[in-house]
């Protein structure tokens, strides 16, 4: 007998039809990424459910397939055998049940008994003046798949509602991130206090992913770390526990915290007995303009790999006029050195390379171009010797009127990324403290059609930004105050991984 289509299946089909239509109507492709994950059409934000399942990396994401603006959230889905080549898969989750009718918000994935489980936030908007006195209800819900592609929502949802007691705001509780440890399951959930505008993270535990118990407030803001912690994530690298989170409402401090919301981590130790995470101070995970809601996973090789949304809330997104909005960073492999996170491109990304130009020992003073070093989709690895220079300036995506600049000032040890002249789109400058090692500055730059990601000193500092240069803005210029030596430059054009974009 033919099974009746569930509400969920019908909602997924409507959304898939909307994508097919929107893809046909999509505008100019000039800013479409060649090798980053972006949706075929429509709006995306946070990475969700990043995991390794059945031989592939799976990356879900917050998705509004019906327009290039944020709207009722679905989960989009892409998969990759190697973190390099990605394929689009059908939408995994669509909103529509009483507990998620206004959105399937962020969450995570875990394999259990060969099945893939998603734990996500069901978001319901409440009308003004309702009896709860809140504008929303957020609960945590499960969906399960046997093939990693088609998901069924669990009939007993929600599996987590607000705890009955505790200093927990009854309107904000979202973005569960699960992990397994010694046969038990845990999840950390973003939250805020009821008594004050302080963000916090809640710890839950379960034996079967269905029956969850509140353990404790795992960590919280002591007043200067924002009013809400979104997208918390806990991972362990060697001896170091890492709580990643995205605090909203942190005030700017000097050159730090200039983006609308922040994303970073606190290193520390989670006491599984009390559920309390004893933490070191908050550190940013990226010093650029566009980096939010990172999510990590441990892969089959035991590596911790993180990916983030490479955009910022309320930022101008010129690609919206072309029918799409938002993209992910490249995946970044995390390690810890002296309690600080290093985020570097994983080895596999070398498979993107389709050519190479190498230059060694080039002296640079005045603005210099190097033969063949130009383009809009490339990786560039540089070792710069600044012993004879006070600083240097590298310009990318250069045309007569446009450029995106990366400047290093030796006396202040500041690396600055400036997009004032990048072209249309958001402008400004971001800065990061970077120390030289033996007067050497090592940079790895990943350029795509509308993004730049800078990895300085092996990933000890990263800076990510969306930029929207014209098609002819492909030049690269090197300049120095004094004399800089490019000890070595490797320039790699990168390939287009999307087959039918
Ligand atoms: C973070 C966030 C999450 C929420 C999702 C909604 O960017 O606000 O807290 O689940 O986006 O799309």
Coordinates of C-alpha atoms and ligand atoms in Angstrom, one line a residue:
X1 CA 0.0 0.0 0.0
X2 CA 1.3 3.5 -0.9
X3 CA 2.1 5.4 2.3
X4 CA 0.5 8.9 2.6
X5 CA 2.9 11.8 2.4
X6 CA 3.5 13.4 5.8
X7 CA 3.1 17.1 6.3
X8 CA 6.9 17.3 6.6
X9 CA 7.5 15.6 3.2
X10 CA 5.0 17.9 1.5
X11 CA 6.7 21.0 3.1
X12 CA 10.1 19.7 1.9
X13 CA 8.7 19.2 -1.6
X14 CA 7.3 22.7 -1.7
X15 CA 10.6 24.1 -0.6
X16 CA 12.5 22.1 -3.2
X17 CA 10.2 23.4 -6.0
X18 CA 10.9 26.9 -4.8
X19 CA 14.6 26.3 -5.1
X20 CA 14.3 25.0 -8.6
X21 CA 12.3 28.0 -9.6
X22 CA 14.6 30.5 -7.8
X23 CA 17.6 29.0 -9.4
X24 CA 16.2 29.6 -12.8
X25 CA 15.5 33.2 -11.9
X26 CA 18.8 33.8 -10.2
X27 CA 20.7 36.9 -11.4
X28 CA 24.3 37.5 -12.3
X29 CA 26.7 34.8 -11.0
X30 CA 29.7 37.1 -10.6
X31 CA 29.9 36.7 -6.8
X32 CA 28.9 33.0 -6.6
X33 CA 31.6 31.1 -4.7
X34 CA 33.7 28.7 -6.7
X35 CA 34.7 26.4 -3.8
X36 CA 32.8 27.6 -0.7
X37 CA 29.4 26.2 0.4
X38 CA 26.5 28.5 -0.5
X39 CA 22.9 27.6 -1.4
X40 CA 21.7 27.3 -5.0
X41 CA 19.3 30.2 -4.3
X42 CA 17.8 31.8 -1.2
X43 CA 19.2 32.9 2.2
X44 CA 21.5 30.9 4.4
X45 CA 23.0 31.5 7.9
X46 CA 24.4 29.2 10.6
X47 CA 26.1 25.9 9.8
X48 CA 24.1 23.1 11.5
X49 CA 24.5 19.4 12.1
X50 CA 28.1 19.3 10.8
X51 CA 29.1 15.7 11.1
X52 CA 30.8 12.7 9.5
X53 CA 28.2 10.0 8.7
X54 CA 28.3 7.0 6.4
X55 CA 31.6 7.9 4.8
X56 CA 30.8 11.6 4.1
X57 CA 30.9 14.9 5.8
X58 CA 27.4 16.4 6.1
X59 CA 26.8 20.0 6.5
X60 CA 23.4 21.4 7.1
X61 CA 22.6 25.1 7.4
X62 CA 19.9 27.5 8.3
X63 CA 18.0 28.1 5.1
X64 CA 15.2 30.2 3.7
X65 CA 14.6 28.8 0.2
X66 CA 11.7 31.1 -0.6
X67 CA 13.7 34.4 -0.8
X68 CA 17.1 35.9 -0.4
X69 CA 16.0 37.3 3.0
X70 CA 15.9 35.6 6.3
X71 CA 12.5 33.8 6.8
X72 CA 11.0 30.7 8.4
X73 CA 14.0 28.5 8.7
X74 CA 14.6 25.2 7.0
X75 CA 17.7 23.1 7.1
X76 CA 19.6 23.0 3.8
X77 CA 22.0 20.2 3.3
X78 CA 25.3 19.5 1.5
X79 CA 27.7 16.6 1.7
X80 CA 31.3 16.0 0.8
X81 CA 33.6 12.9 0.8
X82 CA 36.7 15.1 1.5
X83 CA 35.8 18.6 2.7
X84 CA 36.7 19.8 -0.7
X85 CA 34.0 18.6 -3.2
X86 CA 30.5 19.4 -2.0
X87 CA 27.1 18.3 -3.4
X88 CA 23.7 19.7 -2.7
X89 CA 21.2 17.3 -1.1
X90 CA 17.5 17.8 -0.6
X91 CA 16.3 20.1 2.2
X92 CA 16.5 18.1 5.4
X93 CA 14.0 19.9 7.6
X94 CA 11.1 22.2 6.9
X95 CA 9.0 24.0 9.5
X96 CA 5.3 23.2 10.0
X97 CA 4.6 21.3 13.1
X98 CA 3.0 23.1 16.1
X99 CA 6.4 23.1 17.9
X100 CA 8.4 24.4 14.9
X101 CA 5.9 26.2 12.9
X102 CA 7.9 29.4 12.6
X103 CA 11.3 27.8 12.0
X104 CA 13.6 24.9 12.4
X105 CA 16.4 26.8 14.1
X106 CA 20.0 25.8 14.6
X107 CA 21.1 22.5 16.0
X108 CA 23.5 19.5 15.6
X109 CA 23.7 15.9 14.4
X110 CA 24.9 12.7 15.9
X111 CA 25.0 9.1 14.7
X112 CA 23.4 6.4 16.9
X113 CA 22.8 2.8 15.9
X114 CA 23.6 3.6 12.3
X115 CA 20.9 6.4 12.1
X116 CA 21.5 10.1 11.9
X117 CA 19.8 12.1 14.6
X118 CA 19.3 15.9 14.4
X119 CA 18.5 17.9 17.5
X120 CA 17.2 21.3 16.6
X121 CA 15.3 24.3 18.0
X122 CA 11.6 24.5 17.2
X123 CA 10.8 28.2 17.0
X124 CA 7.2 29.5 17.5
X125 CA 6.4 33.2 17.5
X126 CA 3.8 34.3 20.1
X127 CA 1.4 37.2 19.5
X128 CA 1.8 40.4 21.6
X129 CA 0.0 40.3 24.9
X130 CA 0.1 36.5 25.2
X131 CA -0.3 34.9 28.7
X132 CA 3.4 33.7 28.8
X133 CA 4.6 37.3 28.5
X134 CA 7.2 36.2 25.9
X135 CA 7.5 36.8 22.2
X136 CA 8.4 33.2 21.4
X137 CA 8.7 29.6 22.5
X138 CA 11.8 27.7 21.8
X139 CA 12.0 24.0 22.4
X140 CA 14.4 21.3 21.3
X141 CA 13.3 18.6 18.9
X142 CA 14.5 15.5 17.2
X143 CA 14.5 14.3 13.6
X144 CA 15.9 10.9 12.4
X145 CA 17.2 9.5 9.2
X146 CA 18.2 6.0 8.0
X147 CA 19.9 7.2 4.9
X148 CA 21.4 10.6 5.9
X149 CA 19.1 12.3 3.4
X150 CA 15.5 12.0 4.3
X151 CA 14.5 13.0 7.9
X152 CA 11.4 12.2 9.9
X153 CA 10.5 14.3 12.9
X154 CA 10.1 12.3 16.1
X155 CA 6.5 11.8 17.1
X156 CA 7.2 12.6 20.8
X157 CA 8.7 16.1 20.1
X158 CA 9.6 18.4 21.8
X159 CA 12.3 16.4 23.7
X160 CA 13.5 19.4 25.7
X161 CA 11.3 22.3 27.0
X162 CA 12.2 25.0 29.4
X163 CA 13.4 23.8 32.8
X164 CA 10.8 24.5 35.4
X165 CA 13.2 26.4 37.7
X166 CA 16.5 28.2 37.6
X167 CA 17.7 31.6 36.4
X168 CA 16.8 30.8 32.8
X169 CA 14.9 33.2 30.5
X170 CA 11.7 31.4 29.3
X171 CA 11.9 33.0 25.8
X172 CA 15.4 32.2 24.7
X173 CA 16.8 28.7 24.6
X174 CA 18.2 27.5 21.3
X175 CA 20.9 25.9 19.2
X176 CA 21.6 22.5 20.9
X177 CA 25.0 21.0 20.2
X178 CA 25.3 17.2 21.1
X179 CA 28.2 15.0 21.8
X180 CA 28.8 11.6 23.2
X181 CA 31.1 10.7 26.1
X182 CA 31.5 7.3 27.8
X183 CA 28.2 6.0 26.6
X184 CA 26.2 9.0 27.5
X185 CA 24.9 11.9 25.4
X186 CA 25.3 15.6 26.3
X187 CA 24.1 18.8 24.8
X188 CA 24.8 22.4 25.4
X189 CA 22.1 24.9 24.7
X190 CA 22.3 28.7 24.2
X191 CA 20.4 30.8 26.7
X192 CA 20.2 33.9 28.8
X193 CA 19.5 34.6 32.5
X194 CA 16.0 35.5 33.6
X195 CA 17.4 37.9 36.2
X196 CA 19.8 39.9 34.1
X197 CA 20.8 40.5 30.5
X198 CA 23.6 37.9 30.7
X199 CA 24.2 35.1 28.2
X200 CA 24.7 31.6 29.4
X201 CA 25.1 27.9 28.2
X202 CA 22.9 25.1 29.6
X203 CA 24.1 21.5 29.9
X204 CA 21.7 18.6 29.4
X205 CA 22.4 14.8 29.4
X206 CA 20.6 11.8 28.0
X207 CA 21.0 8.0 27.7
X208 CA 19.1 7.6 24.5
X209 CA 18.8 11.1 22.8
X210 CA 15.1 11.1 23.7
X211 CA 14.9 11.6 27.4
X212 CA 17.0 14.6 28.3
X213 CA 17.7 15.9 31.8
X214 CA 18.9 19.4 32.8
X215 CA 22.3 19.2 34.5
X216 CA 23.3 22.8 35.2
X217 CA 24.2 26.2 33.8
X218 CA 27.5 25.2 32.3
X219 CA 29.0 28.7 31.9
X220 CA 27.6 32.2 31.9
X221 CA 28.5 35.8 31.2
X222 CA 29.7 37.7 34.2
X223 CA 28.3 40.9 32.8
X224 CA 30.6 41.8 30.0
X225 CA 29.9 38.9 27.6
X226 CA 26.6 39.8 26.1
X227 CA 22.9 39.3 26.8
X228 CA 22.5 36.0 24.9
X229 CA 24.8 33.2 23.9
X230 CA 23.9 31.7 20.5
X231 CA 25.2 28.5 19.0
X232 CA 27.2 27.1 21.9
X233 CA 29.4 24.1 21.1
X234 CA 31.6 22.0 23.3
X235 CA 34.6 20.0 22.1
X236 CA 37.7 18.6 23.6
X237 CA 41.1 18.9 22.0
X238 CA 43.7 16.9 24.0
X239 CA 43.5 18.1 27.6
X240 CA 41.7 21.3 26.7
X241 CA 37.9 21.7 26.8
X242 CA 36.7 24.4 24.4
X243 CA 33.3 26.1 24.7
X244 CA 32.6 27.9 21.4
X245 CA 29.8 30.4 21.5
X246 CA 28.5 33.5 19.8
X247 CA 27.6 36.2 22.3
X248 CA 25.2 38.9 21.3
X249 CA 25.5 42.4 22.7
X250 CA 29.2 42.6 23.6
X251 CA 30.3 46.2 23.7
X252 CA 33.3 47.2 21.4
X253 CA 36.6 47.4 23.2
X254 CA 39.3 49.2 21.3
X255 CA 39.9 47.3 18.1
X256 CA 37.9 44.3 19.4
X257 CA 34.2 43.4 19.1
X258 CA 33.4 45.8 16.3
X259 CA 31.1 43.4 14.6
X260 CA 27.4 43.4 15.5
X261 CA 27.8 40.0 17.3
X262 CA 30.9 38.0 18.2
X263 CA 32.1 34.4 17.9
X264 CA 34.8 32.9 20.0
X265 CA 35.7 30.4 22.6
X266 CA 36.7 29.9 26.2
X267 CA 39.2 27.2 27.0
X268 CA 38.8 25.3 30.2
X269 CA 37.7 22.1 32.0
X270 CA 34.2 20.7 32.1
X271 CA 33.5 18.9 35.4
X272 CA 31.0 16.2 34.3
X273 CA 30.1 15.7 38.0
X274 CA 28.8 19.2 38.6
X275 CA 28.2 20.2 34.9
X276 CA 30.2 23.3 35.4
X277 CA 32.8 24.5 32.9
X278 CA 35.7 26.3 34.6
X279 CA 36.7 28.7 31.9
X280 CA 39.5 31.0 30.8
X281 CA 38.7 34.4 29.3
X282 CA 36.8 34.7 26.0
X283 CA 38.9 34.8 22.8
X284 CA 37.7 35.6 19.3
X285 CA 37.9 32.8 16.8
X286 CA 38.3 35.3 13.9
X287 CA 39.2 38.9 13.6
X288 CA 37.6 39.8 10.3
X289 CA 34.1 41.2 9.6
X290 CA 32.2 38.1 8.7
X291 CA 32.3 35.1 10.9
X292 CA 29.4 33.8 13.0
X293 CA 27.9 30.8 14.6
X294 CA 30.8 28.4 14.1
X295 CA 30.2 24.7 14.6
X296 CA 32.8 22.0 15.1
X297 CA 32.9 18.2 14.6
X298 CA 35.3 15.4 15.2
X299 CA 35.9 13.5 12.0
X300 CA 36.9 9.9 11.2
X301 CA 40.5 10.9 11.4
X302 CA 40.0 12.3 14.9
X303 CA 40.4 15.9 13.8
X304 CA 38.4 18.8 15.1
X305 CA 37.0 20.6 12.1
X306 CA 35.1 23.9 12.3
X307 CA 33.0 25.8 9.8
X308 CA 31.2 29.1 10.3
X309 CA 28.7 31.4 8.5
X310 CA 30.9 34.0 6.6
X311 CA 28.5 36.9 7.0
X312 CA 27.1 39.1 9.8
X313 CA 23.6 39.8 10.9
X314 CA 22.3 43.1 9.5
X315 CA 25.3 43.5 7.2
X316 CA 24.6 44.7 3.6
X317 CA 24.6 41.7 1.3
X318 CA 24.8 42.9 -2.4
X319 CA 24.2 39.3 -3.7
X320 CA 20.6 39.5 -2.5
X321 CA 19.7 41.3 -5.6
X322 CA 20.9 38.2 -7.5
X323 CA 18.6 35.9 -5.6
X324 CA 20.9 34.4 -3.0
X325 CA 22.6 35.4 0.3
X326 CA 25.2 34.0 2.5
X327 CA 28.0 31.4 2.4
X328 CA 30.2 29.3 4.7
X329 CA 33.9 29.7 5.5
X330 CA 36.2 27.1 4.3
X331 CA 36.5 24.3 6.9
X332 CA 39.2 24.9 9.5
X333 CA 41.1 22.3 11.4
X334 CA 41.4 23.3 15.1
X335 CA 44.4 22.6 17.4
X336 CA 45.4 24.1 20.7
X337 CA 48.8 25.6 21.5
X338 CA 49.4 27.1 25.0
X339 CA 45.6 27.1 25.7
X340 CA 44.9 29.1 22.5
X341 CA 43.1 27.8 19.4
X342 CA 44.9 27.6 16.1
X343 CA 42.6 27.4 13.1
X344 CA 44.2 26.3 9.8
X345 CA 43.0 25.0 6.5
X346 CA 42.9 21.2 6.5
X347 CA 45.4 19.3 4.2
X348 CA 42.7 18.2 1.8
X349 CA 42.1 21.8 0.6
X350 CA 45.3 21.3 -1.4
X351 CA 43.2 19.3 -3.8
X352 CA 41.5 22.5 -4.9
X353 CA 44.8 23.7 -6.5
X354 CA 44.9 23.6 -10.3
X355 CA 48.3 25.2 -10.9
X356 CA 51.2 26.9 -9.2
X357 CA 53.4 29.9 -9.6
X358 CA 56.4 30.0 -7.1
X359 CA 58.6 33.0 -6.6
X360 CA 61.5 33.0 -4.2
X361 CA 63.5 35.8 -2.7
X362 CA 61.9 38.8 -4.4
X363 CA 62.8 42.3 -3.0
X364 CA 59.8 44.6 -2.7
X365 CA 59.7 48.4 -2.0
X366 CA 57.4 50.3 -4.3
X367 CA 54.1 48.7 -5.4
X368 CA 55.1 45.6 -7.4
X369 CA 53.1 43.2 -9.5
X370 CA 54.4 39.7 -10.0
X371 CA 53.8 37.9 -13.4
X372 CA 50.9 35.6 -13.4
X373 CA 49.9 36.4 -9.8
X374 CA 46.3 37.7 -10.3
X375 CA 42.8 36.3 -10.3
X376 CA 39.6 36.1 -8.3
X377 CA 39.7 32.4 -7.2
X378 CA 43.0 31.4 -5.6
X379 CA 45.1 30.5 -2.6
X380 CA 48.3 32.4 -1.9
X381 CA 50.9 31.3 0.6
X382 CA 53.5 33.9 1.5
X383 CA 56.5 34.1 3.8
X384 CA 57.5 37.8 4.1
X385 CA 60.8 38.9 5.6
X386 CA 60.2 42.3 7.2
X387 CA 63.7 42.7 8.8
X388 CA 64.4 45.7 6.5
X389 CA 60.9 47.1 6.5
X390 CA 58.6 49.0 8.9
X391 CA 55.6 47.4 7.4
X392 CA 54.0 46.1 4.2
X393 CA 50.8 46.4 2.3
X394 CA 49.3 43.7 0.1
X395 CA 46.4 44.7 -2.2
X396 CA 44.0 42.1 -3.7
X397 CA 41.2 42.2 -6.2
X398 CA 42.8 45.4 -7.6
X399 CA 41.4 47.3 -10.5
X400 CA 41.8 51.0 -11.4
X401 CA 39.4 52.0 -8.6
X402 CA 39.1 49.0 -6.4
X403 CA 41.3 47.1 -3.9
X404 CA 41.1 45.1 -0.7
X405 CA 44.1 45.7 1.5
X406 CA 46.0 43.8 4.1
X407 CA 48.5 45.9 6.0
X408 CA 51.1 45.0 8.6
X409 CA 52.6 47.5 10.9
X410 CA 55.8 46.3 12.6
X411 CA 55.9 48.7 15.5
X412 CA 52.3 48.2 16.6
X413 CA 52.3 44.5 15.4
X414 CA 48.9 45.1 13.9
X415 CA 47.5 43.3 10.8
X416 CA 44.7 45.3 9.3
X417 CA 42.2 44.2 6.7
X418 CA 40.5 47.1 4.9
X419 CA 37.6 46.9 2.5
X420 CA 36.8 50.6 2.1
X421 CA 37.7 50.4 -1.6
X422 CA 36.7 46.8 -2.2
X423 CA 33.7 48.1 -4.3
X424 CA 30.0 47.9 -3.5
X425 CA 28.9 46.3 -0.2
X426 CA 30.0 46.9 3.4
X427 CA 33.1 48.8 4.2
X428 CA 35.5 49.3 7.1
X429 CA 38.6 48.0 8.7
X430 CA 39.3 45.2 11.2
X431 CA 42.6 44.7 13.0
X432 CA 44.3 41.8 14.8
X433 CA 47.5 41.7 16.9
X434 CA 50.0 39.4 15.1
X435 CA 53.6 38.8 16.3
X436 CA 56.4 38.2 13.8
X437 CA 58.6 35.1 14.2
X438 CA 62.2 36.0 13.3
X439 CA 60.9 39.0 11.5
X440 CA 58.8 36.7 9.3
X441 CA 55.1 37.1 8.5
X442 CA 53.5 34.0 7.2
X443 CA 50.2 34.4 5.4
X444 CA 47.8 32.0 3.7
X445 CA 45.0 33.7 1.8
X446 CA 42.0 32.0 0.3
X447 CA 40.3 34.2 -2.2
X448 CA 36.9 33.4 -3.8
X449 CA 34.6 35.6 -5.9
X450 CA 33.1 37.4 -3.0
X451 CA 35.2 36.5 0.0
X452 CA 38.7 36.7 1.5
X453 CA 40.0 34.5 4.3
X454 CA 43.4 35.3 5.8
X455 CA 45.4 32.8 8.0
X456 CA 48.3 34.5 9.6
X457 CA 51.2 32.7 11.3
X458 CA 49.9 29.2 10.6
X459 CA 46.3 30.0 11.7
X460 CA 47.1 31.7 15.1
X461 CA 45.1 34.6 13.7
X462 CA 42.4 34.5 11.1
X463 CA 40.5 37.3 9.4
X464 CA 37.4 36.6 7.2
X465 CA 35.4 39.0 5.1
X466 CA 32.9 39.2 2.3
X467 CA 33.9 41.6 -0.5
X468 CA 32.1 42.4 -3.8
X469 CA 34.7 43.5 -6.3
X470 CA 33.9 43.9 -10.0
X471 CA 34.8 41.2 -12.5
X472 CA 37.9 43.1 -13.7
X473 CA 39.3 43.5 -10.2
X474 CA 41.9 40.7 -10.3
X475 CA 45.2 42.4 -9.7
X476 CA 47.6 41.8 -6.8
X477 CA 50.1 44.4 -5.5
X478 CA 52.9 44.1 -3.0
X479 CA 54.4 47.1 -1.4
X480 CA 56.6 47.9 1.7
X481 CA 57.8 50.7 3.8
X482 CA 61.5 50.1 3.4
X483 CA 62.5 46.8 1.8
X484 CA 60.6 43.6 2.3
X485 CA 61.8 40.3 0.9
X486 CA 59.2 37.8 -0.3
X487 CA 61.1 34.8 0.9
X488 CA 58.7 32.5 -0.9
X489 CA 55.4 32.9 -2.6
X490 CA 53.2 30.1 -3.9
X491 CA 50.2 31.2 -5.9
X492 CA 47.6 28.5 -6.7
X493 CA 44.6 29.1 -8.9
X494 CA 41.8 27.1 -7.4
X495 CA 39.1 25.1 -9.1
X496 CA 35.4 25.5 -9.3
X497 CA 33.8 22.6 -7.4
X498 CA 30.2 23.3 -8.1
X499 CA 29.2 21.4 -11.2
X500 CA 25.8 22.8 -11.9
X501 CA 25.9 26.2 -10.2
Ligands
LIG1 C1 22.3 32.5 15.1 C2 20.8 32.3 15.1 C3 20.5 31.2 16.1 C4 19.2 30.7 15.5 C5 19.3 30.9 14.1 C6 18.0 31.4 13.4 O1 22.8 33.2 13.9 O2 20.2 33.5 15.6 O3 20.5 31.5 17.4 O4 18.9 29.4 15.8 O5 20.3 32.0 13.9 O6 18.2 31.4 12.0

